[in-house]
Short mmCIF file of C-alpha atoms in Angstrom, two decimals:
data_model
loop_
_atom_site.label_atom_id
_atom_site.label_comp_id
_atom_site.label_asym_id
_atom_site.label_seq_id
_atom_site.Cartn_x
_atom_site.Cartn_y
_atom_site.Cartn_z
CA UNK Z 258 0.00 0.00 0.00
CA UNK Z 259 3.01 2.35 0.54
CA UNK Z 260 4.75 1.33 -2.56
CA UNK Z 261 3.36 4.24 -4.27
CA UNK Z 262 4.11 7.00 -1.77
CA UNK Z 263 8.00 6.30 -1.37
CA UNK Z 264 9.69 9.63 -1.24
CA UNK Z 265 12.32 10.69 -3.08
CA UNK Z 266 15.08 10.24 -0.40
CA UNK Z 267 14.52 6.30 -0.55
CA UNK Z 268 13.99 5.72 -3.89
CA UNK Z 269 17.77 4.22 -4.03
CA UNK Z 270 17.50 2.53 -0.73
CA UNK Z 271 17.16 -1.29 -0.87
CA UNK Z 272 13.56 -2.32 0.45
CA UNK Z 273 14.48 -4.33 3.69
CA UNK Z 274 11.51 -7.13 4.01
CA UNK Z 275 9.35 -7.02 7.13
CA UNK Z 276 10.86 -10.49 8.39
CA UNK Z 277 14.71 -8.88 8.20
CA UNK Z 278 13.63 -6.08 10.45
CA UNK Z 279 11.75 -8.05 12.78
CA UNK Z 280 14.86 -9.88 13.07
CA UNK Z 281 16.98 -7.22 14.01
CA UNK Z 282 16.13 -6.33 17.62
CA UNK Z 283 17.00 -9.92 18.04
CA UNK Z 284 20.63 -9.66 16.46
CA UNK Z 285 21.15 -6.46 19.33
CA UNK Z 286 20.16 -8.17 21.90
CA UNK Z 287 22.44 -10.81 21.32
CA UNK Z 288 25.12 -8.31 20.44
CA UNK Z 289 24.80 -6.12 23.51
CA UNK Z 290 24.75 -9.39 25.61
CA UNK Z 291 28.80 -10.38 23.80
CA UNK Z 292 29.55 -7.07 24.40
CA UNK Z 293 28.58 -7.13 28.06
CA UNK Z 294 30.55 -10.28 28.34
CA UNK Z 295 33.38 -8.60 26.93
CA UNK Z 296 33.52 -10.63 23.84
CA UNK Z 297 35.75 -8.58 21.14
CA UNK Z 298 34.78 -10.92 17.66
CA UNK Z 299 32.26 -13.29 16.65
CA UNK Z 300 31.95 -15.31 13.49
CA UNK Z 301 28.55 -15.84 11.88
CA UNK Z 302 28.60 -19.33 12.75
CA UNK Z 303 28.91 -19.11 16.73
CA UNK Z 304 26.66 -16.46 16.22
CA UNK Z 305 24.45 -18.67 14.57
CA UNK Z 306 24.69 -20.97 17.23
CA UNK Z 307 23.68 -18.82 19.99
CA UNK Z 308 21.17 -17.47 18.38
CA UNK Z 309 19.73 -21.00 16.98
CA UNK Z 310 19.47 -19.72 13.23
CA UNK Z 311 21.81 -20.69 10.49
CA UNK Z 312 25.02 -18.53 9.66
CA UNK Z 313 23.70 -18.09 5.82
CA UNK Z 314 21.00 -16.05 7.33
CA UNK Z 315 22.58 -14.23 9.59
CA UNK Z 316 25.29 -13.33 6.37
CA UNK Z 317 22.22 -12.27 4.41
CA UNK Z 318 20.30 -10.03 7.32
CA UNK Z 319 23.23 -8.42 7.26
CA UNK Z 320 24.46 -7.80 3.80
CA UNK Z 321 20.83 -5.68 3.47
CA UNK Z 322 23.01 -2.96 5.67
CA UNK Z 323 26.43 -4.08 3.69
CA UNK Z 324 27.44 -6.62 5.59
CA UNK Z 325 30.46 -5.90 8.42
CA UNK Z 326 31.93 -8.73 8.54
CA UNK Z 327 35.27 -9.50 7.47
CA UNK Z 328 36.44 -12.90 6.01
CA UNK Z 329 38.46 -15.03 8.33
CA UNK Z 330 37.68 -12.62 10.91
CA UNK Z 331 34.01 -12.93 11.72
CA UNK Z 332 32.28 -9.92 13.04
CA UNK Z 333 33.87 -7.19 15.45
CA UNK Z 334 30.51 -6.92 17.91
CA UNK Z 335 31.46 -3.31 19.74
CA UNK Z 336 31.50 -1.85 15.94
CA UNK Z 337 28.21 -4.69 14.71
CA UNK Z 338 26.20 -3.43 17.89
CA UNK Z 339 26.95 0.15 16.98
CA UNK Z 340 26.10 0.22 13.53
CA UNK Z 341 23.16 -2.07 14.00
CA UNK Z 342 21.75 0.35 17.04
CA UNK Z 343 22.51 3.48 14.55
CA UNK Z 344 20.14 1.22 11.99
CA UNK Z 345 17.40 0.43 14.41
CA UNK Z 346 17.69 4.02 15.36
CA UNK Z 347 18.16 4.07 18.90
CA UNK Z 348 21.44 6.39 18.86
CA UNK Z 349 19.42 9.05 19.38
CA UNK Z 350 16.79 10.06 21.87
CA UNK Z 351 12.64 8.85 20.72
CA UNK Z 352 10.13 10.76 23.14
CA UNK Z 353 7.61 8.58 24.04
CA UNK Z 354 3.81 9.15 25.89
CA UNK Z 355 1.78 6.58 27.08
CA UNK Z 356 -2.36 7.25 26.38
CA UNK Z 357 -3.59 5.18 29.61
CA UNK Z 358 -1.99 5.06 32.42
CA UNK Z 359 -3.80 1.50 33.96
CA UNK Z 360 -1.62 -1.50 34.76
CA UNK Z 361 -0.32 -2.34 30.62
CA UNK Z 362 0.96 1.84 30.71
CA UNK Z 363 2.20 1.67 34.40
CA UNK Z 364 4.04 -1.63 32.90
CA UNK Z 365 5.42 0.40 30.13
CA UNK Z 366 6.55 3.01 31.77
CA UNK Z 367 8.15 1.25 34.48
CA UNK Z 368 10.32 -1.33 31.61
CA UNK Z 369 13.85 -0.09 32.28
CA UNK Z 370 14.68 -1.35 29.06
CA UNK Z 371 13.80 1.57 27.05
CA UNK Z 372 16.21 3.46 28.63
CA UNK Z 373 19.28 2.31 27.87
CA UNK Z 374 18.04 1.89 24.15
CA UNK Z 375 17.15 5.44 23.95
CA UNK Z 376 13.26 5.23 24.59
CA UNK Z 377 12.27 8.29 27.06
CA UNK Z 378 9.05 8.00 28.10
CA UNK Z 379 8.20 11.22 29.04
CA UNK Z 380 4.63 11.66 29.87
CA UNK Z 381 1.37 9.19 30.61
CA UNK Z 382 -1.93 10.42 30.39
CA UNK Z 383 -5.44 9.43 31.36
CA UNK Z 384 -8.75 10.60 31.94
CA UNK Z 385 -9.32 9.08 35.31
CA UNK Z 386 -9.00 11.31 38.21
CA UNK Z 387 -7.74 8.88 40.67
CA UNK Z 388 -4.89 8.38 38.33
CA UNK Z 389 -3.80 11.89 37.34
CA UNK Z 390 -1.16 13.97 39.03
CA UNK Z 391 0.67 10.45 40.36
CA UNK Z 392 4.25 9.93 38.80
CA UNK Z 393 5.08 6.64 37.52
CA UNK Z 394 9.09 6.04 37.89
CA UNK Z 395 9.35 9.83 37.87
CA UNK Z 396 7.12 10.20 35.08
CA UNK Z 397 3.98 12.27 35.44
CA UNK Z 398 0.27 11.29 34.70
CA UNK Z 399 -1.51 13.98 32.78
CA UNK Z 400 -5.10 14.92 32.38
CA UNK Z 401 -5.85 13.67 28.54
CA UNK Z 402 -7.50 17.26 28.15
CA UNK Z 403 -3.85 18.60 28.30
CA UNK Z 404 -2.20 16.49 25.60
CA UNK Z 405 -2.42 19.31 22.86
CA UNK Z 406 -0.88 21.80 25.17
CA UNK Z 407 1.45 18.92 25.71
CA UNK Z 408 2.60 18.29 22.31
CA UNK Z 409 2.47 22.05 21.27
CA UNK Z 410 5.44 22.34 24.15
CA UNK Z 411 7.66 18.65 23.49
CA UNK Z 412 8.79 16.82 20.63
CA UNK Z 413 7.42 13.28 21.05
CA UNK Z 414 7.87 10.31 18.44
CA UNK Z 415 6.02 7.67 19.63
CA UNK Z 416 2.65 7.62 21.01
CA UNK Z 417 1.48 4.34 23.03
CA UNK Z 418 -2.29 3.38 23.31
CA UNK Z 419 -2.90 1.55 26.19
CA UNK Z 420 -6.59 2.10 26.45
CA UNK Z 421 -9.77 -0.05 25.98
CA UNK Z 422 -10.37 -0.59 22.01
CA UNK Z 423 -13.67 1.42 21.84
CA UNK Z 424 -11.53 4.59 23.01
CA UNK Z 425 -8.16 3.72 20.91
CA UNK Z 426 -9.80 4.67 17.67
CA UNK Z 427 -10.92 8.03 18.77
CA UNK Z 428 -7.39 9.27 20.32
CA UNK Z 429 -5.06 7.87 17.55
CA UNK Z 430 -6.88 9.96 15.28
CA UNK Z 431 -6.67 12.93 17.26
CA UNK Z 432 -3.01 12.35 17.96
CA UNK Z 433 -2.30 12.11 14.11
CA UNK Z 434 -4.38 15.16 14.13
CA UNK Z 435 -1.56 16.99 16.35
CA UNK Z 436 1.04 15.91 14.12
CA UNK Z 437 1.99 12.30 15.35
CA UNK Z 438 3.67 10.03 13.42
CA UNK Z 439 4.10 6.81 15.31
CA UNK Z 440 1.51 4.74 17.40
CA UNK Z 441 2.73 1.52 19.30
CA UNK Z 442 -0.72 -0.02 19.50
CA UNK Z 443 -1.46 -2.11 22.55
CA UNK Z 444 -5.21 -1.69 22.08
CA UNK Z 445 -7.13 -4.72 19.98
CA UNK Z 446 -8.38 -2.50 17.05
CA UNK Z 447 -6.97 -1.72 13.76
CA UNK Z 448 -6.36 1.49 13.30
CA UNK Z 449 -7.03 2.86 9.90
CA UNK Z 450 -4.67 5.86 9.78
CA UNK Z 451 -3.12 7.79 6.94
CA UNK Z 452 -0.46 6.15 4.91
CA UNK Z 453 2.36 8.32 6.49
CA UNK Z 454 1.50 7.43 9.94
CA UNK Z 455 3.37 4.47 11.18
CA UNK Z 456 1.29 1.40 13.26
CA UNK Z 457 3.28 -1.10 15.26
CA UNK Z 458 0.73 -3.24 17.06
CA UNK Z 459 0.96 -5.36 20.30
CA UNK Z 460 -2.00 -7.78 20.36
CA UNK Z 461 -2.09 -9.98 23.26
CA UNK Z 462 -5.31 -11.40 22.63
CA UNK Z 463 -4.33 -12.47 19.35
CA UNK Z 464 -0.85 -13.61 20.76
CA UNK Z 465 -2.45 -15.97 23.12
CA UNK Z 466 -4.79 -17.25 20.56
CA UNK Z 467 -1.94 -18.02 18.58
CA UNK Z 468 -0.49 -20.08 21.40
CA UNK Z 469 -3.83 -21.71 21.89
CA UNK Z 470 -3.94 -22.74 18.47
CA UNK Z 471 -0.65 -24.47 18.72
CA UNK Z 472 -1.42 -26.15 21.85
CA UNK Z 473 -4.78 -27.68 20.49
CA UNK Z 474 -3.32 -28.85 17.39
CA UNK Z 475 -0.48 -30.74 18.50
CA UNK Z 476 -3.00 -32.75 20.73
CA UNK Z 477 -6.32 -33.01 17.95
CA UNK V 170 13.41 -28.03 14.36
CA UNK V 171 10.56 -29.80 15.44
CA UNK V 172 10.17 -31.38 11.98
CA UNK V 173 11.92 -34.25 13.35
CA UNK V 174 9.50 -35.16 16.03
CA UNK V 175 6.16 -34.86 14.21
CA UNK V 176 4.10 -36.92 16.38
CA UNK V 177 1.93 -40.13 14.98
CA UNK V 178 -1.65 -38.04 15.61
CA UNK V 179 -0.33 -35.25 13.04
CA UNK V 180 1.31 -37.03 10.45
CA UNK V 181 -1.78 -37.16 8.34
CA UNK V 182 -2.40 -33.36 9.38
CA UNK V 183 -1.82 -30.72 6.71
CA UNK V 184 1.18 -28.38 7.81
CA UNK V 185 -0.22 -24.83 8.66
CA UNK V 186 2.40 -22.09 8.18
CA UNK V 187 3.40 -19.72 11.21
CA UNK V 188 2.01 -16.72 8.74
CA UNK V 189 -1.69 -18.60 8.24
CA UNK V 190 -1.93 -19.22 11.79
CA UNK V 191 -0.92 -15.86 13.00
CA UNK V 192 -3.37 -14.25 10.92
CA UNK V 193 -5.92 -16.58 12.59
CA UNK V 194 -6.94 -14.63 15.51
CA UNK V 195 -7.44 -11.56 13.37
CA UNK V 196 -9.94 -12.91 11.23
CA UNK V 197 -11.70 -14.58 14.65
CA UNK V 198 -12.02 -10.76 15.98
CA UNK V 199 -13.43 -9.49 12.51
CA UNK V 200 -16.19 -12.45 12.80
CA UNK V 201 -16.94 -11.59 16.38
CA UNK V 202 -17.74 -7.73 15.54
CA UNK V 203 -19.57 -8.96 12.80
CA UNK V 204 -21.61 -10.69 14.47
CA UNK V 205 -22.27 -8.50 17.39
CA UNK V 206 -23.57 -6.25 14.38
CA UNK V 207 -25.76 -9.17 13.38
CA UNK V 208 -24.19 -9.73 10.40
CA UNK V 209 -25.51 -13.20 9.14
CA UNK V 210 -23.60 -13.67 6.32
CA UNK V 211 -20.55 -12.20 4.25
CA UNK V 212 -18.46 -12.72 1.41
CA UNK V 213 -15.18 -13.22 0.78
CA UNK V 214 -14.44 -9.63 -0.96
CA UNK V 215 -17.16 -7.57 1.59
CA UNK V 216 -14.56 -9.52 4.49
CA UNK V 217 -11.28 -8.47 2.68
CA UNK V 218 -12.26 -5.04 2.22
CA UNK V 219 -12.95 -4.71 5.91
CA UNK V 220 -10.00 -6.23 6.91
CA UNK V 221 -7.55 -4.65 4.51
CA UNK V 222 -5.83 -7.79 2.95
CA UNK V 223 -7.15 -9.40 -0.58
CA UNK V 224 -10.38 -11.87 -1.35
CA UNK V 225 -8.06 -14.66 -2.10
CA UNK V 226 -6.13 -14.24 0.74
CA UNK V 227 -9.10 -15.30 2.97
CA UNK V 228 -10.35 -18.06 0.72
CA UNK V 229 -6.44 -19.35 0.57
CA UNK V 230 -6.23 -19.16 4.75
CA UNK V 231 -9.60 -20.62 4.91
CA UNK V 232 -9.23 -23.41 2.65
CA UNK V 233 -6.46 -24.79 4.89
CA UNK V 234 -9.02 -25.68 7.36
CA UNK V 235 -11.14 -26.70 4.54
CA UNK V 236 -12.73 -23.73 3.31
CA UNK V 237 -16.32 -23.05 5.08
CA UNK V 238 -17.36 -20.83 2.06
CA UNK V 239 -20.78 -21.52 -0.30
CA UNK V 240 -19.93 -20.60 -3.80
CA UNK V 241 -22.37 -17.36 -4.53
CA UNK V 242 -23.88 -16.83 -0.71
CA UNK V 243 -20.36 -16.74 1.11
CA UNK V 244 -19.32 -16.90 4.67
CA UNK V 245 -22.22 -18.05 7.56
CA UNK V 246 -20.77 -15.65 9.97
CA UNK V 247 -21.47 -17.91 13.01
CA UNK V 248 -20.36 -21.22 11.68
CA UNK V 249 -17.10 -19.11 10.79
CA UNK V 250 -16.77 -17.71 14.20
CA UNK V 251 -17.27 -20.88 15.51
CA UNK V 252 -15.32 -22.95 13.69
CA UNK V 253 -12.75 -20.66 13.58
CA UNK V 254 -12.71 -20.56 17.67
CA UNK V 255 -12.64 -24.38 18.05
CA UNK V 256 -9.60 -24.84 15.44
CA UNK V 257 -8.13 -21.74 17.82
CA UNK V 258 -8.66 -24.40 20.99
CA UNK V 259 -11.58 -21.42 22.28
CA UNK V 260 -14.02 -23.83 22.40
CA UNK V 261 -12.64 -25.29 25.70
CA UNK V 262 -11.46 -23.85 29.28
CA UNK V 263 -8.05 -22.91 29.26
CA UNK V 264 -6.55 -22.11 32.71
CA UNK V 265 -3.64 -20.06 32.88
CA UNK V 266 -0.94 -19.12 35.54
CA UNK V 267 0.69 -15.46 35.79
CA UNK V 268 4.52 -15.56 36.94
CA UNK V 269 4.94 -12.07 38.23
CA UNK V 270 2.51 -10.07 39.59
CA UNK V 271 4.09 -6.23 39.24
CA UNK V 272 1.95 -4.12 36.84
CA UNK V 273 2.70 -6.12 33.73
CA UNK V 274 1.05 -9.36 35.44
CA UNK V 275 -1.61 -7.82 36.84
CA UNK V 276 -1.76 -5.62 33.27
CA UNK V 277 -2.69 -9.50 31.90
CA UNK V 278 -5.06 -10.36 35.12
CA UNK V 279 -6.89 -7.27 34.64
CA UNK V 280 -7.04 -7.99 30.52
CA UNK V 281 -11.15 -9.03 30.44
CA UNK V 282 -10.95 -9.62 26.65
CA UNK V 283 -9.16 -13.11 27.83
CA UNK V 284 -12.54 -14.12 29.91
CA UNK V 285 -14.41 -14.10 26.64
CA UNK V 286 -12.36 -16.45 24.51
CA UNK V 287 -12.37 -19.04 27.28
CA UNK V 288 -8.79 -18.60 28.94
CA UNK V 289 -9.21 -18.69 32.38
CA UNK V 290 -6.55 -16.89 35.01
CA UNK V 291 -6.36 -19.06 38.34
CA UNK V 292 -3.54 -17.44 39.82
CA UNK V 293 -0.81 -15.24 40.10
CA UNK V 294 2.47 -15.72 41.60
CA UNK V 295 5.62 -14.00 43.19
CA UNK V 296 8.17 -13.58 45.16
CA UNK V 297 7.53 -9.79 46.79
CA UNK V 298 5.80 -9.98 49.97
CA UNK V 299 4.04 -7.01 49.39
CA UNK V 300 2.31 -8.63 46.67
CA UNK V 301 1.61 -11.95 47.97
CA UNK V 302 -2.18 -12.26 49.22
CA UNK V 303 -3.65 -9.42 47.41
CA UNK V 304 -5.83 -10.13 44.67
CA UNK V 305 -6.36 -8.85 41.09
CA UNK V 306 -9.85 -9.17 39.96
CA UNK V 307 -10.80 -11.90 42.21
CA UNK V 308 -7.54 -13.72 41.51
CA UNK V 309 -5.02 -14.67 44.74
CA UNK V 310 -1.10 -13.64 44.35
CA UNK V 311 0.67 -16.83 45.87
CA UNK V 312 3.88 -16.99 47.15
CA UNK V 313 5.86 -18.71 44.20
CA UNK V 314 6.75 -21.45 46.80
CA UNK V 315 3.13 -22.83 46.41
CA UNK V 316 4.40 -23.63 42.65
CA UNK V 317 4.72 -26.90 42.99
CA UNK V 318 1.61 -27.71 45.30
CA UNK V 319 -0.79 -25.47 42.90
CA UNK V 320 0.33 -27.09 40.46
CA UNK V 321 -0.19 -30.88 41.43
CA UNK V 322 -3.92 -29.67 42.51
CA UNK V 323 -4.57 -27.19 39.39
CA UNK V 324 -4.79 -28.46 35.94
CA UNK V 325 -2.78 -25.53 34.43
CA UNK V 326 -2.18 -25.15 30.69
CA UNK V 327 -0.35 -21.63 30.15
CA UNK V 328 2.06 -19.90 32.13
CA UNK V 329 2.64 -16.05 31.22
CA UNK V 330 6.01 -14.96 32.04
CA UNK V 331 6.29 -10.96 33.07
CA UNK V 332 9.20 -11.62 35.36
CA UNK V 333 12.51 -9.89 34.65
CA UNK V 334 15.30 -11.39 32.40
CA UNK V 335 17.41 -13.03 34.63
CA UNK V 336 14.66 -14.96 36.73
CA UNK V 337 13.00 -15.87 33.61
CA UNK V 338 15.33 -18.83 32.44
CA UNK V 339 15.07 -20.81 36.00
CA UNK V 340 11.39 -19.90 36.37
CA UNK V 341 10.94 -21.58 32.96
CA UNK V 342 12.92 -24.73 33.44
CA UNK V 343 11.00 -25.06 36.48
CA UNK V 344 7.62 -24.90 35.15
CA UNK V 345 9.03 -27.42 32.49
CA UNK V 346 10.15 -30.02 35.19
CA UNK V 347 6.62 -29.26 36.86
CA UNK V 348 4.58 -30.23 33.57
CA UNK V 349 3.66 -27.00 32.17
CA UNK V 350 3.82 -27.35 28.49
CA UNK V 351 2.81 -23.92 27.19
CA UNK V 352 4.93 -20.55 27.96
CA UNK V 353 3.93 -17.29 27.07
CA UNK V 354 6.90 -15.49 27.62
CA UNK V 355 6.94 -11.40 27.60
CA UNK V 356 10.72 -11.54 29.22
CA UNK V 357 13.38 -10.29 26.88
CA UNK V 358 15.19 -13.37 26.35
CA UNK V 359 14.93 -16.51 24.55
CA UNK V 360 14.05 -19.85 26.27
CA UNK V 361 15.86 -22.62 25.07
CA UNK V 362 12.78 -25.64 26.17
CA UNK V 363 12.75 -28.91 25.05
CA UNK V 364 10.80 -29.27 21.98
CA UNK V 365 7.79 -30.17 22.86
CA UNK V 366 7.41 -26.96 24.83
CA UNK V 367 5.35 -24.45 23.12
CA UNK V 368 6.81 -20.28 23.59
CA UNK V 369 4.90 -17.74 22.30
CA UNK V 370 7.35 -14.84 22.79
CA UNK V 371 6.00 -11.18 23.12
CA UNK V 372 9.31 -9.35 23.39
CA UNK V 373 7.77 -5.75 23.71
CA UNK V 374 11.71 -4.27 23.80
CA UNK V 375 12.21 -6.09 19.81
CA UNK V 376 8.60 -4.71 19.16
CA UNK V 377 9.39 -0.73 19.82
CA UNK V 378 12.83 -1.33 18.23
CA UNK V 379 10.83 -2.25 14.94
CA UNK V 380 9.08 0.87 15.48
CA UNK V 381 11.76 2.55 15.87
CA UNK V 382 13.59 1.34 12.29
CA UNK V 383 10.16 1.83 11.01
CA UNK V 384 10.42 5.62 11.36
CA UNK V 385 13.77 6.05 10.99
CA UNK V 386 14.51 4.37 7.94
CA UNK V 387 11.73 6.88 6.70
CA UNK V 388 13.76 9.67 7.49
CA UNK V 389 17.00 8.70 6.62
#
């Protein structure tokens, strides 16, 4: 559907499939785990073997970004992590706000692992009284009525929706309204946004399903 | 992996892929608005224009479980829901456990969309005495030394994971030794189970990451 609206800018990048990129948080997390064990080089097939995939993928996920790796050498994992967080964009700073600040947004904004990849959640709002004015990890809970003010005063990239589905629809349009670009999508609803606007949903209901499914089949 | 161990029972079974059955619970949640709405019957393009994805997409997915369509009158949009819930295993009870009870645990106790489709939280457990003996929605936190003796009195076929990293891994095993045979597992790292454990991974870290590339490779 976005095939037609690629701007100039990327017309000469290589299209990177869905299934590399999902791949790629996976490949830092690994990376960032050597490099906390103070592991200096890595070929592609102990790699592979950590990671349970086979080295002729990992050499292909790669060579979408050019590759890194050097023959006989493997891969050097301070520079692979580097380059690979500079891809995933997490060498700079992403403002985040959280629209509901209930158990699945107090979860959110209490994961310390956005922090050290450059996540900043930096607001939560709701519309329930009992809720506003507490902090969450130092974090404030806004009245919803103040999000426009909000935005009009910080840059934020990512907007989370963790609110019931018959209010998600609503408030993603009026955050794409006030110019936001990004929703991470915890409520179970698809959002039918403009093209430009980027949806990354989190559907646990369908998740467990999806476990269900492969419980009940292995034992038909 | 698995390919090896195929059991007897599904030998004669048609192989679903991981892409069919993912898109599974979607089209369950499109049936079940539809028929809140009443809707009686639908066809295969009215179905694919609501959901965004082609006409022979659906009658491709759908044929795998043998198709449920009537050339010329469509989809019965009961049957569909129904049949579609029993091949997800919705059709039965099935009881899950929560490991972790901070806000992402009780985030999945509090979930009520769960109660509908027939999976059933019986308790939560963990290791903070604060948290042990309150309840969340009618549901007790136990002190995760009653695994063991829950467990031999509770039929139990899911336990969700929202435990940090490092306790994951040994909380898994665990489980594993105690018979559980389904993990849903939202901590950051990957659980290497015997094979015949299911994981159904939501890594919410790998999900904003994705995000993140999303809109940054946009902007490049």
């Amino acid at each position: 559907m976005t095939d037609n609206k690629v701007n100039a800018k990327s017309v000469n990048e290589k299209v990177i499939s869905p299934a590399v990129i999902k791949r790629l948080p996976r490949y830092y997390r690994y990376l960032g785990d050597l490099l906390k064990n103070d592991v200096v080089r890595i070929s592609s097939k102990e790699l592979s073997q950590k990671m349970n995939v086979t080295a002729s993928q990992i050499r292909q996920d790669l060579n979408n970004f050019g590759g890194f790796g050097q023959q006989g050498y493997g891969y050097n994992v301070e520079f692979l992590y580097n380059e690979m967080g500079r891809i995933l964009g997490l060498d700079r700073t992403n403002n985040i706000i959280i629209i509901g600040a209930g158990n699945l947004g107090q979860a959110l904004a209490n994961n310390q692992d956005f922090d050290s990849n450059g996540f900043k959640i930096i607001g939560l709002f709701d519309v329930n009284p009992r809720l506003i004015g507490m902090t969450v990890r130092g974090v404030e809970v806004y009245d919803i009525d103040m999000l426009e003010d909000f935005l009009s005063k910080n840059e934020v990239m990512i907007a989370a929706l963790t609110l019931p589905k018959n209010k998600a629809t609503k408030i993603a349009g009026e955050l794409v309204d006030l110019g936001i670009k990004a929703l991470w999508n915890f409520a179970p609803v698809d959002l039918n946004l403009p093209d430009d606007v980027i949806v990354e949903n989190v559907h646990l209901s369908e998740s467990i399903m999806t476990l269900s499914y492969r419980i009940h089949s292995k034992n038909l």
